[in-house]
Amino acid sequence: MPAVLYIYVTNMHLPPIKYCQPYLMVATGIFSTLYCLTVPLVLILGPNWPSPILIVCGYFVPSLICVSFILSAGAVVVMFKITDLIVLHAHFSPSQVDRLSFYRRLLYPKVQVLAVVVGGVLVSMPYCVALYSFGDLTAAELLQGHGGTVLWASTCVFALLAGVGGVVLSAHMAPYMDNLGLRRTYRRSCFASSLLVLTSALISTLELTITLPLAQDYNVHNILYTLAAQYFFFFNLVVPLRDLESFQLMMRGKSLANGTMAPSQPTTSSPATACTAQLERYLRSDHGLPTFMTFCQRDFRTEELRAWQLVEQFKQRLVSAQKLLTTCLVPQCALACPTSVKWGPTYATRLESWLRCDEDIVGNEVPTTFFDEFQAALLEALCEDVWLRFQRQSLDWIDHDRRRRSLEGMDTVLRMVVKMQPAAVAVTDEPTPACVDDVLESMDDEDFVSFQS
């Protein structure tokens, strides 16, 4: 657990970890690690140790786990709501906007630390009473007396309330905003941990009413408590690290692809170029090409898209230039389309001239950028009709665009929190709702940079 916690801390600035309120998650991880490492030591090696050690490590620290977890879930909900308001222009009543303006302070890292401290002080009051009342006992005497039962019952109830609170907060995370599966992660961790706590409570109750020597001798209920803390640790820290690894592999693959596949059109600011660039980014996304291919099949307009896909394969050296030419650019080819009719003679001449060159001078391997003009022309042909109708009619595109904008919005909110000047934000002509202006004005204080989109 300490090694995982160290890796989490060193990568907390990277997606998807940075969207999980990592400062609060680190606090949850520290408390979980402390509980899982110290309680077995006290129960096995320290029966004669002073009871305050057991009270702090065995009862107070689990309460801190619950406090930091609830605060992290609440901060994620606030981040989602603010992003939904600013970026997606969702409808919020004036009272909801006022509440968001107040709760957005929970996104500050310094405020998060202060909130954990204040929450810890509040939940420590009954344990301070226990320290005063049972401070002269040993750990074994505390466990065998009524004081240990009271502390166990209060900690169990608090853990169950935290589990219910986590499920309730996860219900406020809109599915279209939850690109990272945080809603499912919170629910899984709460359900698994609550089930273990309930099982432990049942075993402890049976220990009080009837004799269970096996459970008493091996501290079964304490083992289940430790497993509950480990489940919290696994779902909220290990799973994001696993997602981070897959995200890094995906980004590394895209960077390698971008290194071998140059943009298929020049960088200009014309609307047509922006449209083709948008289409190209969507086709290179995870599910973009199959979704757009399905839409094109309804209109029997798959030739351009299949030709574009073949050019992508050529850039990865999966097909040869001659194969691409005979499939897409010669007369009466399998993927004949108006674009191939226009560019076919040009590319036939270019390829023949290239292959006739002296190998010692220029080499005979066709570069990966050889068909870029043809690929750009294919994208322009698709943007003239099919792409625009796809954006209007496809629910998949609407969901994809909403998720993309929500991620960009969360990045914007996080940049405002950490006082980083956001990158160039595209200014649109859409009117900004008045409620958005209210939240932005409340954000534009000494701790936030101004943002307007």
Short mmCIF file of C-alpha atoms in Angstrom, two decimals:
data_model
loop_
_atom_site.label_atom_id
_atom_site.label_comp_id
_atom_site.label_asym_id
_atom_site.label_seq_id
_atom_site.Cartn_x
_atom_site.Cartn_y
_atom_site.Cartn_z
CA MET A 1 0.00 0.00 0.00
CA PRO A 2 2.74 2.58 0.69
CA ALA A 3 4.29 1.90 -2.72
CA VAL A 4 0.94 2.36 -4.48
CA LEU A 5 0.34 5.54 -2.50
CA TYR A 6 3.73 6.90 -3.56
CA ILE A 7 3.01 6.16 -7.23
CA TYR A 8 -0.39 7.83 -6.88
CA VAL A 9 1.12 10.98 -5.37
CA THR A 10 3.80 11.26 -8.05
CA ASN A 11 1.17 10.97 -10.82
CA MET A 12 -1.66 12.97 -9.27
CA HIS A 13 -1.28 15.73 -11.88
CA LEU A 14 -2.07 13.37 -14.79
CA PRO A 15 -5.47 12.33 -16.13
CA PRO A 16 -7.55 10.53 -15.03
CA ILE A 17 -6.18 10.88 -11.47
CA LYS A 18 -6.35 14.67 -11.48
CA TYR A 19 -10.15 14.55 -11.94
CA CYS A 20 -10.62 12.41 -8.79
CA GLN A 21 -9.75 15.19 -6.31
CA PRO A 22 -6.37 13.57 -5.61
CA TYR A 23 -5.54 15.56 -2.46
CA LEU A 24 -8.54 14.10 -0.67
CA MET A 25 -7.89 10.68 -2.16
CA VAL A 26 -4.31 10.82 -0.88
CA ALA A 27 -5.67 11.56 2.59
CA THR A 28 -8.01 8.57 2.27
CA GLY A 29 -5.08 6.41 1.16
CA ILE A 30 -2.87 7.56 4.04
CA PHE A 31 -5.55 6.82 6.64
CA SER A 32 -6.36 3.45 5.05
CA THR A 33 -2.69 2.48 4.99
CA LEU A 34 -2.23 3.59 8.59
CA TYR A 35 -5.24 1.57 9.70
CA CYS A 36 -4.32 -1.60 7.79
CA LEU A 37 -0.72 -1.56 9.08
CA THR A 38 -1.17 -0.53 12.71
CA VAL A 39 -4.29 -2.38 13.85
CA PRO A 40 -2.89 -5.89 13.18
CA LEU A 41 0.26 -4.91 15.06
CA VAL A 42 -1.73 -3.73 18.06
CA LEU A 43 -3.96 -6.82 18.11
CA ILE A 44 -1.14 -9.32 17.61
CA LEU A 45 1.87 -7.78 19.30
CA GLY A 46 0.43 -5.22 21.67
CA PRO A 47 -2.31 -6.63 23.92
CA ASN A 48 -0.57 -4.96 26.84
CA TRP A 49 -0.03 -1.66 25.06
CA PRO A 50 -1.90 1.41 26.34
CA SER A 51 -5.47 1.58 25.11
CA PRO A 52 -5.09 5.08 23.55
CA ILE A 53 -3.02 3.49 20.77
CA LEU A 54 -5.90 1.14 19.95
CA ILE A 55 -8.49 3.92 20.22
CA VAL A 56 -6.61 6.16 17.80
CA CYS A 57 -5.54 3.50 15.30
CA GLY A 58 -8.52 1.16 15.52
CA TYR A 59 -11.46 3.55 15.88
CA PHE A 60 -10.48 7.15 15.15
CA VAL A 61 -8.52 6.50 11.93
CA PRO A 62 -11.46 4.66 10.24
CA SER A 63 -13.59 7.72 10.93
CA LEU A 64 -10.98 9.85 9.17
CA ILE A 65 -11.17 7.49 6.18
CA CYS A 66 -14.90 8.09 5.99
CA VAL A 67 -14.53 11.87 6.35
CA SER A 68 -11.93 12.22 3.59
CA PHE A 69 -13.87 9.90 1.28
CA ILE A 70 -17.14 11.80 1.68
CA LEU A 71 -15.33 15.09 1.09
CA SER A 72 -13.71 13.73 -2.08
CA ALA A 73 -17.04 12.49 -3.44
CA GLY A 74 -18.64 15.83 -2.63
CA ALA A 75 -15.81 17.73 -4.35
CA VAL A 76 -16.20 15.60 -7.48
CA VAL A 77 -19.94 16.30 -7.52
CA VAL A 78 -19.26 20.04 -7.22
CA MET A 79 -16.73 19.87 -10.06
CA PHE A 80 -19.24 18.01 -12.25
CA LYS A 81 -22.01 20.49 -11.50
CA ILE A 82 -19.85 23.54 -12.22
CA THR A 83 -18.63 21.98 -15.47
CA ASP A 84 -22.20 21.12 -16.43
CA LEU A 85 -23.25 24.72 -15.82
CA ILE A 86 -20.33 26.51 -17.48
CA VAL A 87 -19.62 24.24 -20.44
CA LEU A 88 -22.89 22.47 -21.23
CA HIS A 89 -25.13 25.34 -20.07
CA ALA A 90 -27.42 23.08 -18.07
CA HIS A 91 -30.42 24.63 -16.34
CA PHE A 92 -29.92 25.54 -12.69
CA SER A 93 -32.22 27.50 -10.44
CA PRO A 94 -30.86 30.64 -8.73
CA SER A 95 -30.71 28.83 -5.39
CA GLN A 96 -28.71 26.00 -6.96
CA VAL A 97 -26.30 28.52 -8.45
CA ASP A 98 -25.85 30.12 -5.04
CA ARG A 99 -25.11 26.74 -3.50
CA LEU A 100 -22.58 25.98 -6.23
CA SER A 101 -20.92 29.34 -5.62
CA PHE A 102 -20.52 28.36 -1.98
CA TYR A 103 -19.49 24.73 -2.39
CA ARG A 104 -16.97 25.49 -5.15
CA ARG A 105 -14.57 26.44 -2.33
CA LEU A 106 -14.27 22.72 -1.70
CA LEU A 107 -12.22 22.47 -4.90
CA TYR A 108 -9.31 24.43 -3.40
CA PRO A 109 -6.55 22.06 -2.20
CA LYS A 110 -5.93 24.21 0.89
CA VAL A 111 -9.63 24.23 1.73
CA GLN A 112 -9.72 20.45 1.26
CA VAL A 113 -6.93 20.01 3.81
CA LEU A 114 -8.73 22.37 6.19
CA ALA A 115 -12.00 20.47 5.67
CA VAL A 116 -10.32 17.17 6.55
CA VAL A 117 -8.88 18.75 9.70
CA VAL A 118 -12.23 20.23 10.73
CA GLY A 119 -14.05 16.98 9.99
CA GLY A 120 -11.44 15.06 11.95
CA VAL A 121 -11.87 17.38 14.93
CA LEU A 122 -15.65 16.92 14.85
CA VAL A 123 -15.53 13.14 14.70
CA SER A 124 -12.77 13.00 17.32
CA MET A 125 -15.00 14.28 20.12
CA PRO A 126 -16.42 10.89 21.18
CA TYR A 127 -12.95 9.37 20.94
CA CYS A 128 -11.54 12.12 23.15
CA VAL A 129 -14.13 11.12 25.73
CA ALA A 130 -13.02 7.51 25.32
CA LEU A 131 -9.39 8.50 25.78
CA TYR A 132 -10.30 10.29 28.99
CA SER A 133 -12.43 7.42 30.28
CA PHE A 134 -10.33 4.41 29.25
CA GLY A 135 -6.86 5.90 29.05
CA ASP A 136 -5.54 3.86 31.96
CA LEU A 137 -6.55 0.50 30.46
CA THR A 138 -4.55 -1.77 28.21
CA ALA A 139 -5.63 -2.68 24.70
CA ALA A 140 -6.73 -6.16 25.78
CA GLU A 141 -8.78 -4.79 28.69
CA LEU A 142 -10.48 -2.28 26.40
CA LEU A 143 -11.45 -4.98 23.92
CA GLN A 144 -12.89 -7.19 26.64
CA GLY A 145 -14.89 -4.45 28.34
CA HIS A 146 -18.02 -2.51 27.43
CA GLY A 147 -15.96 0.47 26.28
CA GLY A 148 -14.62 -1.45 23.31
CA THR A 149 -18.17 -2.48 22.38
CA VAL A 150 -19.38 1.13 22.41
CA LEU A 151 -16.43 2.31 20.32
CA TRP A 152 -16.92 -0.55 17.88
CA ALA A 153 -20.65 0.20 17.50
CA SER A 154 -20.10 3.93 16.92
CA THR A 155 -17.37 3.31 14.33
CA CYS A 156 -19.52 0.73 12.56
CA VAL A 157 -22.50 3.08 12.36
CA PHE A 158 -20.32 5.92 11.10
CA ALA A 159 -18.81 3.68 8.40
CA LEU A 160 -22.27 2.60 7.23
CA LEU A 161 -23.45 6.21 7.12
CA ALA A 162 -20.39 7.09 5.03
CA GLY A 163 -21.22 4.25 2.63
CA VAL A 164 -24.79 5.49 2.25
CA GLY A 165 -23.52 9.04 1.78
CA GLY A 166 -21.13 7.91 -0.95
CA VAL A 167 -23.95 6.17 -2.82
CA VAL A 168 -26.18 9.24 -2.49
CA LEU A 169 -23.45 11.56 -3.76
CA SER A 170 -22.70 9.26 -6.69
CA ALA A 171 -26.34 9.58 -7.75
CA HIS A 172 -25.69 13.30 -8.37
CA MET A 173 -22.97 12.52 -10.93
CA ALA A 174 -24.62 12.82 -14.34
CA PRO A 175 -23.77 9.82 -16.58
CA TYR A 176 -22.93 12.08 -19.54
CA MET A 177 -20.39 13.89 -17.35
CA ASP A 178 -18.84 10.76 -15.90
CA ASN A 179 -16.21 10.01 -18.55
CA LEU A 180 -13.97 8.24 -16.03
CA GLY A 181 -16.45 5.91 -14.34
CA LEU A 182 -16.24 7.66 -10.95
CA ARG A 183 -19.93 7.03 -10.31
CA ARG A 184 -19.41 3.28 -10.65
CA THR A 185 -16.16 3.39 -8.66
CA TYR A 186 -17.76 5.14 -5.69
CA ARG A 187 -20.72 2.78 -5.68
CA ARG A 188 -18.55 -0.32 -5.89
CA SER A 189 -16.30 0.83 -3.07
CA CYS A 190 -19.26 1.82 -0.88
CA PHE A 191 -21.21 -1.38 -1.51
CA ALA A 192 -18.20 -3.67 -0.98
CA SER A 193 -17.01 -1.89 2.15
CA SER A 194 -20.52 -1.63 3.62
CA LEU A 195 -21.09 -5.34 3.05
CA LEU A 196 -17.86 -6.18 4.88
CA VAL A 197 -18.75 -3.82 7.73
CA LEU A 198 -22.21 -5.37 8.04
CA THR A 199 -20.72 -8.86 8.06
CA SER A 200 -18.25 -7.78 10.72
CA ALA A 201 -21.07 -6.25 12.76
CA LEU A 202 -23.05 -9.49 12.52
CA ILE A 203 -20.08 -11.56 13.69
CA SER A 204 -19.40 -9.15 16.55
CA THR A 205 -23.04 -9.30 17.60
CA LEU A 206 -22.91 -13.08 17.62
CA GLU A 207 -19.75 -12.91 19.73
CA LEU A 208 -21.66 -10.88 22.31
CA THR A 209 -24.76 -13.09 22.35
CA ILE A 210 -23.33 -16.57 21.82
CA THR A 211 -19.88 -18.06 22.05
CA LEU A 212 -17.87 -18.07 18.81
CA PRO A 213 -14.39 -19.15 19.89
CA LEU A 214 -13.04 -19.30 16.35
CA ALA A 215 -14.13 -15.74 15.56
CA GLN A 216 -12.84 -14.47 18.89
CA ASP A 217 -9.49 -16.23 18.66
CA TYR A 218 -8.72 -15.00 15.15
CA ASN A 219 -10.33 -11.53 15.39
CA VAL A 220 -12.51 -12.19 12.35
CA HIS A 221 -14.48 -8.96 12.66
CA ASN A 222 -11.27 -6.92 12.75
CA ILE A 223 -10.00 -8.75 9.67
CA LEU A 224 -13.21 -7.79 7.86
CA TYR A 225 -12.76 -4.17 8.94
CA THR A 226 -9.26 -4.23 7.48
CA LEU A 227 -10.58 -5.71 4.23
CA ALA A 228 -13.16 -2.91 4.05
CA ALA A 229 -10.39 -0.32 4.30
CA GLN A 230 -8.41 -2.19 1.66
CA TYR A 231 -11.42 -2.14 -0.66
CA PHE A 232 -11.63 1.62 -0.23
CA PHE A 233 -7.95 1.82 -1.07
CA PHE A 234 -8.24 -0.49 -4.08
CA PHE A 235 -11.22 1.11 -5.79
CA ASN A 236 -10.20 4.72 -5.17
CA LEU A 237 -6.42 4.58 -5.64
CA VAL A 238 -5.39 1.35 -7.40
CA VAL A 239 -8.11 1.46 -10.08
CA PRO A 240 -7.25 5.06 -11.15
CA LEU A 241 -3.60 3.99 -11.41
CA ARG A 242 -4.62 1.12 -13.66
CA ASP A 243 -6.66 3.52 -15.77
CA LEU A 244 -3.65 5.84 -15.85
CA GLU A 245 -1.52 3.06 -17.32
CA SER A 246 -4.08 2.33 -20.05
CA PHE A 247 -4.44 6.05 -20.71
CA GLN A 248 -0.68 6.47 -21.07
CA LEU A 249 -0.52 3.49 -23.44
CA MET A 250 -3.31 4.99 -25.51
CA MET A 251 -1.63 8.41 -25.63
CA ARG A 252 1.72 6.82 -26.48
CA GLY A 253 0.08 4.96 -29.35
CA LYS A 254 -1.54 8.16 -30.59
CA SER A 255 1.73 10.06 -30.38
CA LEU A 256 3.51 7.36 -32.36
CA ALA A 257 0.72 7.39 -34.89
CA ASN A 258 0.91 11.15 -35.17
CA GLY A 259 4.65 10.84 -35.65
CA THR A 260 4.23 8.55 -38.64
CA MET A 261 0.97 10.02 -39.89
CA ALA A 262 1.23 13.69 -40.74
CA PRO A 263 -1.94 15.78 -40.84
CA SER A 264 -3.78 15.22 -44.06
CA GLN A 265 -4.48 18.90 -44.60
CA PRO A 266 -2.56 22.15 -44.10
CA THR A 267 -3.07 24.16 -40.94
CA THR A 268 -5.33 27.07 -41.79
CA SER A 269 -8.17 28.83 -40.05
CA SER A 270 -10.84 28.37 -42.73
CA PRO A 271 -14.18 26.81 -41.70
CA ALA A 272 -13.71 23.97 -44.20
CA THR A 273 -10.35 23.08 -42.72
CA ALA A 274 -11.78 23.20 -39.20
CA CYS A 275 -14.55 20.84 -40.29
CA THR A 276 -12.13 18.35 -41.83
CA ALA A 277 -9.86 18.54 -38.79
CA GLN A 278 -12.83 17.82 -36.55
CA LEU A 279 -13.83 14.85 -38.68
CA GLU A 280 -10.28 13.51 -38.71
CA ARG A 281 -10.00 13.73 -34.92
CA TYR A 282 -13.29 11.90 -34.54
CA LEU A 283 -12.29 9.14 -36.95
CA ARG A 284 -9.08 8.58 -34.99
CA SER A 285 -10.91 8.35 -31.66
CA ASP A 286 -11.68 5.01 -30.06
CA HIS A 287 -15.16 4.43 -31.49
CA GLY A 288 -15.31 7.12 -34.17
CA LEU A 289 -14.55 5.11 -37.29
CA PRO A 290 -17.01 2.21 -36.68
CA THR A 291 -19.79 4.61 -35.71
CA PHE A 292 -19.30 6.86 -38.73
CA MET A 293 -18.96 3.82 -41.00
CA THR A 294 -22.33 2.54 -39.81
CA PHE A 295 -23.90 5.90 -40.57
CA CYS A 296 -22.32 6.03 -44.04
CA GLN A 297 -23.61 2.56 -44.87
CA ARG A 298 -27.16 3.85 -44.64
CA ASP A 299 -26.43 6.33 -47.45
CA PHE A 300 -24.21 3.96 -49.45
CA ARG A 301 -21.36 6.47 -49.08
CA THR A 302 -18.65 4.19 -47.74
CA GLU A 303 -16.17 4.50 -50.62
CA GLU A 304 -14.59 7.74 -49.38
CA LEU A 305 -14.38 6.48 -45.81
CA ARG A 306 -12.89 3.12 -46.79
CA ALA A 307 -10.37 4.91 -48.99
CA TRP A 308 -9.44 7.17 -46.06
CA GLN A 309 -9.03 4.06 -43.90
CA LEU A 310 -6.79 2.49 -46.54
CA VAL A 311 -4.57 5.59 -46.56
CA GLU A 312 -4.26 5.27 -42.78
CA GLN A 313 -3.17 1.68 -43.22
CA PHE A 314 -0.62 2.80 -45.80
CA LYS A 315 0.81 5.30 -43.31
CA GLN A 316 1.30 2.42 -40.90
CA ARG A 317 2.98 0.37 -43.69
CA LEU A 318 0.19 -2.20 -43.66
CA VAL A 319 -0.53 -1.86 -47.39
CA SER A 320 1.68 -0.86 -50.29
CA ALA A 321 1.34 2.22 -52.45
CA GLN A 322 0.56 0.07 -55.50
CA LYS A 323 -2.23 -1.68 -53.58
CA LEU A 324 -3.72 1.65 -52.56
CA LEU A 325 -3.48 2.98 -56.11
CA THR A 326 -5.20 -0.03 -57.67
CA THR A 327 -7.90 -0.11 -54.99
CA CYS A 328 -8.78 3.58 -54.81
CA LEU A 329 -7.39 5.61 -57.72
CA VAL A 330 -7.41 3.68 -61.00
CA PRO A 331 -10.48 3.74 -63.29
CA GLN A 332 -13.27 1.34 -62.25
CA CYS A 333 -11.48 0.45 -59.01
CA ALA A 334 -13.21 -1.15 -56.05
CA LEU A 335 -13.49 2.14 -54.12
CA ALA A 336 -14.25 4.42 -57.03
CA CYS A 337 -15.74 7.79 -56.07
CA PRO A 338 -15.70 11.34 -57.49
CA THR A 339 -12.60 12.16 -55.47
CA SER A 340 -10.68 9.18 -56.86
CA VAL A 341 -11.71 10.10 -60.40
CA LYS A 342 -10.29 13.59 -59.87
CA TRP A 343 -7.03 12.53 -58.22
CA GLY A 344 -6.44 9.18 -59.93
CA PRO A 345 -4.44 10.37 -62.98
CA THR A 346 -2.34 12.70 -60.84
CA TYR A 347 -1.32 10.01 -58.39
CA ALA A 348 -0.74 7.42 -61.09
CA THR A 349 1.75 9.80 -62.71
CA ARG A 350 3.37 10.69 -59.38
CA LEU A 351 3.80 7.09 -58.31
CA GLU A 352 5.21 6.02 -61.66
CA SER A 353 7.68 8.91 -61.59
CA TRP A 354 8.71 8.09 -58.04
CA LEU A 355 9.33 4.43 -58.74
CA ARG A 356 11.45 5.28 -61.79
CA CYS A 357 13.86 7.41 -59.75
CA ASP A 358 17.34 6.09 -59.08
CA GLU A 359 17.31 4.20 -55.79
CA ASP A 360 20.77 5.47 -54.88
CA ILE A 361 19.60 9.08 -55.11
CA VAL A 362 16.19 9.21 -53.47
CA GLY A 363 15.30 5.61 -52.68
CA ASN A 364 12.23 3.85 -53.95
CA GLU A 365 10.21 3.65 -50.72
CA VAL A 366 7.16 5.86 -50.97
CA PRO A 367 6.95 8.25 -47.97
CA THR A 368 3.99 8.07 -45.62
CA THR A 369 2.89 11.58 -46.62
CA PHE A 370 2.59 10.63 -50.29
CA PHE A 371 -1.24 10.39 -50.30
CA ASP A 372 -1.96 13.28 -47.91
CA GLU A 373 -3.60 15.45 -50.57
CA PHE A 374 -5.86 12.59 -51.59
CA GLN A 375 -6.77 11.91 -47.97
CA ALA A 376 -7.56 15.58 -47.37
CA ALA A 377 -9.76 15.59 -50.47
CA LEU A 378 -11.63 12.54 -49.14
CA LEU A 379 -12.30 14.32 -45.85
CA GLU A 380 -13.51 17.42 -47.68
CA ALA A 381 -15.90 15.30 -49.73
CA LEU A 382 -17.29 13.71 -46.58
CA CYS A 383 -17.66 17.09 -44.88
CA GLU A 384 -19.72 18.50 -47.73
CA ASP A 385 -22.75 16.39 -46.85
CA VAL A 386 -22.38 13.23 -44.78
CA TRP A 387 -20.48 14.67 -41.82
CA LEU A 388 -22.89 17.55 -41.30
CA ARG A 389 -25.89 15.22 -41.33
CA PHE A 390 -24.07 12.86 -38.98
CA GLN A 391 -23.56 15.67 -36.47
CA ARG A 392 -27.25 16.56 -36.62
CA GLN A 393 -28.71 13.05 -36.53
CA SER A 394 -26.31 10.76 -34.67
CA LEU A 395 -26.84 10.32 -30.95
CA ASP A 396 -23.36 8.82 -30.74
CA TRP A 397 -21.82 12.06 -31.96
CA ILE A 398 -23.91 14.11 -29.55
CA ASP A 399 -22.75 11.92 -26.67
CA HIS A 400 -19.13 12.02 -27.88
CA ASP A 401 -19.17 15.81 -28.24
CA ARG A 402 -20.77 16.26 -24.83
CA ARG A 403 -18.18 14.03 -23.16
CA ARG A 404 -15.35 15.82 -24.95
CA ARG A 405 -16.65 19.21 -23.87
CA SER A 406 -17.17 17.99 -20.31
CA LEU A 407 -13.54 16.83 -20.09
CA GLU A 408 -12.36 20.16 -21.47
CA GLY A 409 -14.61 21.91 -18.97
CA MET A 410 -13.21 19.93 -16.05
CA ASP A 411 -9.72 20.85 -17.21
CA THR A 412 -10.79 24.49 -17.21
CA VAL A 413 -12.23 24.23 -13.70
CA LEU A 414 -9.07 22.54 -12.43
CA ARG A 415 -6.88 25.19 -14.06
CA MET A 416 -8.87 27.86 -12.26
CA VAL A 417 -8.40 26.03 -8.99
CA VAL A 418 -4.63 25.69 -9.25
CA LYS A 419 -4.22 29.28 -10.56
CA MET A 420 -2.94 28.27 -13.99
CA GLN A 421 -3.76 30.42 -16.97
CA PRO A 422 -5.91 28.30 -19.27
CA ALA A 423 -4.73 27.56 -22.77
CA ALA A 424 -6.27 29.39 -25.68
CA VAL A 425 -10.00 28.84 -25.28
CA ALA A 426 -12.09 29.06 -28.39
CA VAL A 427 -14.55 31.93 -28.07
CA THR A 428 -17.94 31.10 -29.52
CA ASP A 429 -20.78 33.34 -30.49
CA GLU A 430 -23.24 31.49 -28.27
CA PRO A 431 -24.75 33.71 -25.57
CA THR A 432 -23.69 32.79 -22.05
CA PRO A 433 -26.63 32.28 -19.67
CA ALA A 434 -26.97 34.72 -16.80
CA CYS A 435 -26.54 31.96 -14.21
CA VAL A 436 -23.17 31.11 -15.76
CA ASP A 437 -22.11 34.73 -15.42
CA ASP A 438 -23.10 34.63 -11.74
CA VAL A 439 -20.92 31.61 -11.05
CA LEU A 440 -18.04 33.03 -13.06
CA GLU A 441 -18.25 36.28 -11.11
CA SER A 442 -18.13 34.32 -7.86
CA MET A 443 -15.13 32.41 -9.15
CA ASP A 444 -13.30 35.57 -10.20
CA ASP A 445 -11.74 36.29 -6.82
CA GLU A 446 -8.21 36.28 -5.48
CA ASP A 447 -7.98 32.50 -5.76
CA PHE A 448 -9.42 32.02 -9.27
CA VAL A 449 -8.40 33.28 -12.66
CA SER A 450 -11.16 34.68 -14.83
CA PHE A 451 -12.67 32.47 -17.47
CA GLN A 452 -15.11 33.34 -20.20
CA SER A 453 -16.23 31.17 -23.04
#
